[in-house]
N, CA, C and O atoms as a DFTB+ gen file, in Angstrom:
380 C
 N C O
     1  1       0.858      -1.172       0.102
     2  2       0.061       0.020      -0.052
     3  2       0.858       1.210      -0.064
     4  3       1.712       1.269       0.821
     5  1       0.784       2.089      -0.795
     6  2       1.321       3.222      -0.909
     7  2       1.386       4.034       0.014
     8  3       0.259       4.457       0.273
     9  1       2.258       4.517       0.721
    10  2       2.209       5.652       1.721
    11  2       1.484       5.356       3.206
    12  3       1.275       6.165       4.110
    13  1       1.203       4.071       3.159
    14  2       0.586       3.511       4.289
    15  2       0.904       3.891       5.707
    16  3       0.121       4.265       6.580
    17  1       2.384       3.701       5.776
    18  2       2.940       4.062       7.277
    19  2       2.914       5.488       7.249
    20  3       2.649       5.994       8.339
    21  1       3.109       6.244       6.341
    22  2       2.879       7.836       6.509
    23  2       1.435       8.276       7.100
    24  3       1.283       9.108       7.994
    25  1       0.482       7.619       6.488
    26  2      -0.760       7.925       6.935
    27  2      -1.037       7.571       8.252
    28  3      -1.854       8.222       8.904
    29  1      -0.350       6.454       8.795
    30  2      -0.450       6.065      10.468
    31  2       0.136       7.180      11.169
    32  3      -0.468       7.465      12.204
    33  1       1.226       7.954      10.878
    34  2       1.902       8.683      11.399
    35  2       1.589      10.264      11.656
    36  3       2.237      11.176      12.169
    37  1       0.074      10.150      10.961
    38  2      -0.162      11.864      10.861
    39  2      -0.740      12.132      12.354
    40  3      -0.626      13.288      12.760
    41  1      -1.225      11.372      13.040
    42  2      -1.586      11.877      14.461
    43  2      -0.555      11.990      15.432
    44  3      -0.408      13.070      16.003
    45  1       0.313      10.849      15.745
    46  2       1.128      10.799      16.782
    47  2       2.186      12.132      16.710
    48  3       2.727      12.499      17.754
    49  1       2.429      12.770      15.554
    50  2       3.348      14.139      15.906
    51  2       2.509      15.110      16.799
    52  3       3.037      15.684      17.752
    53  1       1.279      15.272      16.498
    54  2       0.426      16.066      17.513
    55  2       0.468      15.695      18.939
    56  3       0.370      16.544      19.825
    57  1       0.630      14.289      19.198
    58  2       0.843      13.960      20.548
    59  2       2.377      14.295      21.117
    60  3       2.619      14.670      22.264
    61  1       3.243      14.102      20.185
    62  2       4.577      14.592      20.639
    63  2       4.592      16.132      20.726
    64  3       5.320      16.569      21.618
    65  1       3.970      16.994      20.020
    66  2       4.067      18.171      20.333
    67  2       3.544      18.539      21.686
    68  3       4.060      19.334      22.471
    69  1       2.427      17.833      21.850
    70  2       1.631      18.385      23.482
    71  2       2.803      17.829      24.371
    72  3       3.048      18.552      25.337
    73  1       3.633      16.626      24.246
    74  2       4.799      16.445      25.230
    75  2       5.673      17.509      25.402
    76  3       6.230      17.824      26.454
    77  1       5.778      18.121      24.175
    78  2       7.078      19.340      24.264
    79  2       6.585      20.337      25.312
    80  3       7.441      20.858      26.027
    81  1       5.239      20.674      25.492
    82  2       4.791      21.683      26.133
    83  2       5.302      21.438      27.619
    84  3       5.607      22.377      28.355
    85  1       5.380      19.972      28.042
    86  2       5.910      19.780      29.438
    87  2       7.271      19.365      29.489
    88  3       7.743      18.597      30.327
    89  1       7.992      20.017      28.369
    90  2       9.447      19.969      28.657
    91  2       9.889      18.417      28.400
    92  3      10.791      17.977      29.113
    93  1       9.375      17.681      27.546
    94  2       9.919      16.159      27.431
    95  2      10.460      16.287      25.787
    96  3      10.047      15.663      24.810
    97  1      11.338      17.140      25.853
    98  2      12.114      17.353      24.395
    99  2      12.815      15.996      23.823
   100  3      12.692      15.578      22.672
   101  1      13.470      15.479      24.722
   102  2      14.237      14.071      24.276
   103  2      13.236      12.914      23.829
   104  3      13.469      12.115      22.922
   105  1      12.182      12.949      24.546
   106  2      11.299      11.921      24.112
   107  2      10.635      12.314      22.774
   108  3      10.538      11.636      21.752
   109  1      10.240      13.451      22.998
   110  2       9.555      13.958      21.667
   111  2      10.391      13.723      20.542
   112  3       9.996      13.031      19.603
   113  1      11.814      14.385      20.571
   114  2      12.464      14.147      19.557
   115  2      12.638      12.764      19.109
   116  3      12.689      12.576      17.893
   117  1      12.731      11.844      19.845
   118  2      12.885      10.204      19.650
   119  2      11.805       9.986      18.800
   120  3      12.053       9.568      17.669
   121  1      10.459      10.225      19.188
   122  2       9.263       9.725      18.758
   123  2       9.290      10.397      17.208
   124  3       8.792       9.733      16.299
   125  1       9.810      11.571      16.949
   126  2       9.592      12.237      15.790
   127  2      10.662      11.815      14.895
   128  3      10.624      12.088      13.695
   129  1      11.792      11.039      15.531
   130  2      12.561      10.327      14.583
   131  2      12.143       9.069      14.165
   132  3      12.523       8.502      13.140
   133  1      11.191       8.562      15.148
   134  2      10.552       7.401      14.741
   135  2       9.718       7.459      13.687
   136  3       9.778       6.596      12.811
   137  1       8.661       8.681      13.620
   138  2       7.820       9.119      12.823
   139  2       8.573       9.284      11.333
   140  3       7.957       8.974      10.313
   141  1       9.745       9.717      11.285
   142  2      10.480      10.166      10.134
   143  2      10.631       9.028       9.410
   144  3      10.444       8.988       8.194
   145  1      11.095       7.709      10.355
   146  2      11.364       6.405       9.619
   147  2      10.152       5.919       9.013
   148  3      10.363       5.289       7.977
   149  1       9.093       6.012       9.312
   150  2       7.798       5.803       8.642
   151  2       7.471       6.722       7.655
   152  3       6.841       6.241       6.712
   153  1       7.726       7.929       7.602
   154  2       7.418       8.757       6.634
   155  2       8.420       8.507       5.289
   156  3       7.988       8.650       4.146
   157  1       9.706       8.145       5.559
   158  2      10.608       7.741       4.658
   159  2      10.211       6.435       3.709
   160  3      10.416       6.343       2.499
   161  1       9.608       5.481       4.549
   162  2       9.022       4.348       4.027
   163  2       7.801       4.767       3.007
   164  3       7.586       4.124       1.979
   165  1       7.145       5.734       3.336
   166  2       5.952       6.070       2.533
   167  2       6.556       6.576       1.235
   168  3       6.386       6.053       0.134
   169  1       7.346       7.751       1.516
   170  2       8.251       8.395       0.336
   171  2       8.661       7.506      -0.421
   172  3       8.493       7.639      -1.634
   173  1       9.263       6.446       0.071
   174  2      10.026       5.541      -1.223
   175  2       8.940       4.883      -2.054
   176  3       9.039       4.808      -3.279
   177  1       7.843       4.381      -1.337
   178  2       6.642       3.758      -1.965
   179  2       6.209       4.867      -3.043
   180  3       6.193       4.643      -4.254
   181  1       5.888       5.991      -2.501
   182  2       5.449       7.038      -3.690
   183  2       6.433       7.319      -4.541
   184  3       5.919       7.786      -5.557
   185  1       7.753       7.262      -4.646
   186  2       8.756       7.670      -5.441
   187  2       8.875       6.488      -6.416
   188  3       9.249       6.612      -7.582
   189  1       8.537       5.372      -5.852
   190  2       8.606       3.965      -6.867
   191  2       7.517       3.979      -7.844
   192  3       7.668       3.586      -9.000
   193  1       6.267       4.498      -7.309
   194  2       5.297       4.745      -8.474
   195  2       5.208       5.726      -9.438
   196  3       4.432       5.730     -10.395
   197  1       6.273       6.799      -9.065
   198  2       6.546       7.900      -9.966
   199  2       7.604       7.313     -10.923
   200  3       7.525       7.551     -12.129
   201  1       8.464       6.650     -10.479
   202  2       9.673       5.979     -11.363
   203  2       8.985       5.111     -12.362
   204  3       9.191       5.196     -13.573
   205  1       8.071       4.183     -11.743
   206  2       7.546       3.287     -12.848
   207  2       6.719       3.994     -13.985
   208  3       6.933       3.672     -15.154
   209  1       5.809       4.920     -13.686
   210  2       5.221       5.873     -14.550
   211  2       6.215       6.536     -15.481
   212  3       6.049       6.409     -16.695
   213  1       7.217       7.223     -15.015
   214  2       8.102       7.761     -15.744
   215  2       9.123       6.897     -16.718
   216  3       9.820       7.342     -17.630
   217  1       9.008       5.526     -16.253
   218  2       9.737       4.522     -17.343
   219  2       8.702       4.033     -18.267
   220  3       9.026       3.056     -18.942
   221  1       7.500       4.524     -18.435
   222  2       6.627       4.103     -19.196
   223  2       5.709       3.103     -18.817
   224  3       4.822       2.730     -19.584
   225  1       5.880       2.593     -17.554
   226  2       4.694       1.506     -17.084
   227  2       3.562       2.156     -16.526
   228  3       3.646       3.051     -15.685
   229  1       2.306       1.626     -17.080
   230  2       1.009       2.092     -16.706
   231  2       0.927       2.106     -15.088
   232  3       1.192       1.053     -14.508
   233  1       0.573       3.249     -14.333
   234  2       0.179       3.061     -13.061
   235  2      -1.175       3.632     -12.920
   236  3      -1.442       4.761     -13.332
   237  1      -2.037       2.853     -12.336
   238  2      -3.397       3.052     -12.160
   239  2      -3.794       4.199     -11.163
   240  3      -3.643       4.094      -9.946
   241  1      -4.299       5.271     -11.771
   242  2      -4.561       6.192     -10.527
   243  2      -5.926       5.968      -9.946
   244  3      -6.915       5.864     -10.672
   245  1      -5.985       5.890      -8.569
   246  2      -7.239       5.464      -7.861
   247  2      -7.416       6.466      -6.839
   248  3      -6.551       7.298      -6.566
   249  1      -8.708       6.371      -6.190
   250  2      -8.967       7.213      -5.109
   251  2      -7.699       7.022      -4.041
   252  3      -6.949       7.938      -3.703
   253  1      -7.632       5.898      -3.666
   254  2      -6.798       5.455      -2.643
   255  2      -5.509       5.902      -2.884
   256  3      -4.878       6.216      -1.875
   257  1      -4.945       6.015      -3.960
   258  2      -3.493       6.525      -4.270
   259  2      -3.464       7.722      -4.064
   260  3      -2.555       8.229      -3.408
   261  1      -4.817       8.675      -4.773
   262  2      -4.794      10.270      -4.742
   263  2      -4.802      10.606      -3.118
   264  3      -4.088      11.489      -2.644
   265  1      -5.538       9.935      -2.470
   266  2      -5.830      10.159      -0.704
   267  2      -4.394       9.946      -0.205
   268  3      -3.866      10.807       0.497
   269  1      -3.643       8.635      -0.606
   270  2      -2.237       8.490      -0.020
   271  2      -1.317       9.666      -0.210
   272  3      -0.582      10.147       0.652
   273  1      -1.465      10.084      -1.522
   274  2      -0.586      11.462      -1.914
   275  2      -0.889      12.579      -0.897
   276  3      -0.015      13.261      -0.363
   277  1      -2.041      12.684      -0.710
   278  2      -2.568      13.986      -0.095
   279  2      -2.147      13.708       1.451
   280  3      -1.613      14.609       2.098
   281  1      -2.371      12.594       1.950
   282  2      -1.762      12.414       3.301
   283  2      -0.333      12.415       3.361
   284  3       0.151      12.892       4.387
   285  1       0.477      11.969       2.452
   286  2       1.926      12.069       2.440
   287  2       2.544      13.645       2.478
   288  3       3.597      14.036       2.982
   289  1       1.720      14.245       1.910
   290  2       2.031      15.840       1.784
   291  2       1.629      16.531       2.925
   292  3       2.190      17.568       3.276
   293  1       0.612      15.985       3.583
   294  2      -0.096      16.726       4.661
   295  2       0.846      16.345       5.930
   296  3       1.115      17.202       6.771
   297  1       1.289      15.134       6.015
   298  2       2.359      14.619       6.928
   299  2       3.516      15.322       6.779
   300  3       3.970      15.893       7.770
   301  1       4.074      15.390       5.750
   302  2       5.416      16.155       5.318
   303  2       5.307      17.373       6.123
   304  3       6.025      17.610       7.095
   305  1       4.219      18.266       5.603
   306  2       3.968      19.490       6.325
   307  2       3.814      19.642       7.646
   308  3       4.360      20.564       8.252
   309  1       3.067      18.766       8.211
   310  2       3.047      18.757       9.687
   311  2       4.143      18.532      10.456
   312  3       4.283      19.068      11.555
   313  1       5.049      17.680       9.907
   314  2       6.338      16.981      10.430
   315  2       7.378      18.263      10.503
   316  3       8.137      18.446      11.455
   317  1       7.295      19.076       9.403
   318  2       8.330      20.067       9.336
   319  2       7.894      21.122      10.401
   320  3       8.715      21.624      11.169
   321  1       6.541      21.442      10.414
   322  2       6.279      22.404      11.437
   323  2       6.450      22.214      12.740
   324  3       6.817      23.160      13.437
   325  1       6.188      20.826      13.349
   326  2       6.467      20.524      14.606
   327  2       7.947      20.407      14.725
   328  3       8.356      20.745      15.836
   329  1       8.960      19.980      13.792
   330  2      10.134      20.190      14.157
   331  2      10.519      21.592      14.443
   332  3      11.165      21.830      15.464
   333  1      10.168      22.566      13.605
   334  2      10.416      23.927      13.750
   335  2       9.933      24.347      15.160
   336  3      10.656      25.102      15.809
   337  1       8.830      23.937      15.649
   338  2       8.149      24.234      16.982
   339  2       8.936      23.383      18.156
   340  3       8.856      23.834      19.298
   341  1       9.652      22.242      17.947
   342  2      10.567      21.750      18.985
   343  2      11.746      22.539      19.136
   344  3      12.271      22.673      20.241
   345  1      12.233      23.111      18.025
   346  2      13.360      24.133      18.275
   347  2      13.164      25.280      18.829
   348  3      14.078      25.805      19.465
   349  1      11.876      25.917      18.687
   350  2      11.583      27.163      19.061
   351  2      11.259      26.758      20.724
   352  3      11.899      27.472      21.496
   353  1      10.502      25.880      21.294
   354  2      10.298      25.560      22.593
   355  2      11.686      25.275      23.113
   356  3      11.882      25.872      24.172
   357  1      12.682      24.573      22.715
   358  2      13.942      24.399      23.126
   359  2      14.743      25.768      23.338
   360  3      15.560      25.874      24.253
   361  1      14.495      26.709      22.532
   362  2      15.285      27.985      22.808
   363  2      14.434      28.603      23.805
   364  3      15.076      29.072      24.744
   365  1      13.239      28.733      23.873
   366  2      12.449      29.220      24.989
   367  2      12.714      28.805      26.166
   368  3      12.497      29.599      27.081
   369  1      13.183      27.639      26.452
   370  2      13.363      27.022      27.744
   371  2      14.684      27.216      28.102
   372  3      14.972      27.001      29.279
   373  1      15.612      27.603      27.283
   374  2      17.215      27.662      27.331
   375  2      17.374      29.164      27.788
   376  3      18.479      29.541      28.178
   377  1      16.206      30.109      27.748
   378  2      16.351      31.477      28.060
   379  2      16.299      31.634      29.545
   380  3      16.406      32.750      30.052
Protein backbone atom coordinates (compact mmCIF):
# COMPACT_ATOMS: atom_id res chain seq x y z
CA UNK A 1 0.00 0.00 0.00
CA UNK A 2 1.45 3.32 -1.05
CA UNK A 3 2.24 5.72 1.78
CA UNK A 4 0.35 3.61 4.33
CA UNK A 5 2.94 4.04 7.05
CA UNK A 6 2.95 7.78 6.50
CA UNK A 7 -0.81 7.92 6.97
CA UNK A 8 -0.50 6.11 10.29
CA UNK A 9 2.02 8.69 11.53
CA UNK A 10 -0.12 11.75 10.93
CA UNK A 11 -1.72 11.77 14.39
CA UNK A 12 1.20 10.91 16.67
CA UNK A 13 3.26 14.06 15.90
CA UNK A 14 0.50 16.10 17.55
CA UNK A 15 0.80 13.88 20.62
CA UNK A 16 4.56 14.51 20.64
CA UNK A 17 4.00 18.23 20.27
CA UNK A 18 1.80 18.10 23.37
CA UNK A 19 4.65 16.43 25.26
CA UNK A 20 6.97 19.30 24.32
CA UNK A 21 4.80 21.69 26.28
CA UNK A 22 5.81 19.68 29.34
CA UNK A 23 9.54 19.87 28.46
CA UNK A 24 9.90 16.27 27.38
CA UNK A 25 12.12 17.32 24.47
CA UNK A 26 14.25 14.20 24.30
CA UNK A 27 11.29 11.84 24.18
CA UNK A 28 9.51 14.05 21.65
CA UNK A 29 12.59 14.17 19.42
CA UNK A 30 12.99 10.39 19.66
CA UNK A 31 9.37 9.85 18.67
CA UNK A 32 9.64 12.35 15.82
CA UNK A 33 12.68 10.43 14.53
CA UNK A 34 10.59 7.27 14.72
CA UNK A 35 7.78 8.96 12.81
CA UNK A 36 10.33 10.10 10.21
CA UNK A 37 11.31 6.48 9.58
CA UNK A 38 7.70 5.69 8.67
CA UNK A 39 7.49 8.79 6.51
CA UNK A 40 10.59 7.75 4.58
CA UNK A 41 9.02 4.35 3.88
CA UNK A 42 5.91 6.07 2.53
CA UNK A 43 8.04 8.42 0.48
CA UNK A 44 9.93 5.48 -1.05
CA UNK A 45 6.64 3.81 -2.04
CA UNK A 46 5.50 7.09 -3.60
CA UNK A 47 8.78 7.56 -5.47
CA UNK A 48 8.56 3.99 -6.75
CA UNK A 49 5.20 4.72 -8.36
CA UNK A 50 6.56 7.88 -9.97
CA UNK A 51 9.59 6.02 -11.32
CA UNK A 52 7.41 3.27 -12.76
CA UNK A 53 5.26 5.79 -14.60
CA UNK A 54 8.33 7.72 -15.80
CA UNK A 55 9.71 4.45 -17.20
CA UNK A 56 6.55 4.01 -19.26
CA UNK A 57 4.81 1.49 -17.02
CA UNK A 58 1.11 2.20 -16.62
CA UNK A 59 0.30 3.15 -13.04
CA UNK A 60 -3.41 3.06 -12.33
CA UNK A 61 -4.62 6.21 -10.60
CA UNK A 62 -7.22 5.51 -7.96
CA UNK A 63 -8.92 7.36 -5.16
CA UNK A 64 -6.77 5.47 -2.67
CA UNK A 65 -3.57 6.57 -4.41
CA UNK A 66 -4.80 10.17 -4.53
CA UNK A 67 -5.70 10.02 -0.84
CA UNK A 68 -2.31 8.52 0.02
CA UNK A 69 -0.57 11.33 -1.89
CA UNK A 70 -2.61 13.91 0.00
CA UNK A 71 -1.83 12.27 3.34
CA UNK A 72 1.87 12.04 2.52
CA UNK A 73 2.08 15.75 1.69
CA UNK A 74 0.03 16.71 4.73
CA UNK A 75 2.23 14.56 6.96
CA UNK A 76 5.38 16.14 5.55
CA UNK A 77 4.07 19.64 6.20
CA UNK A 78 2.98 18.75 9.73
CA UNK A 79 6.32 17.10 10.48
CA UNK A 80 8.28 20.13 9.31
CA UNK A 81 6.15 22.51 11.38
CA UNK A 82 6.48 20.40 14.50
CA UNK A 83 10.24 20.11 14.05
CA UNK A 84 10.42 23.91 13.93
CA UNK A 85 8.23 24.15 17.02
CA UNK A 86 10.49 21.73 18.88
CA UNK A 87 13.42 24.04 18.16
CA UNK A 88 11.44 27.11 19.27
CA UNK A 89 10.41 25.46 22.54
CA UNK A 90 13.99 24.38 23.17
CA UNK A 91 15.23 27.94 22.63
CA UNK A 92 12.51 29.38 24.87
CA UNK A 93 13.33 26.95 27.66
CA UNK A 94 17.06 27.73 27.45
CA UNK A 95 16.52 31.44 28.13
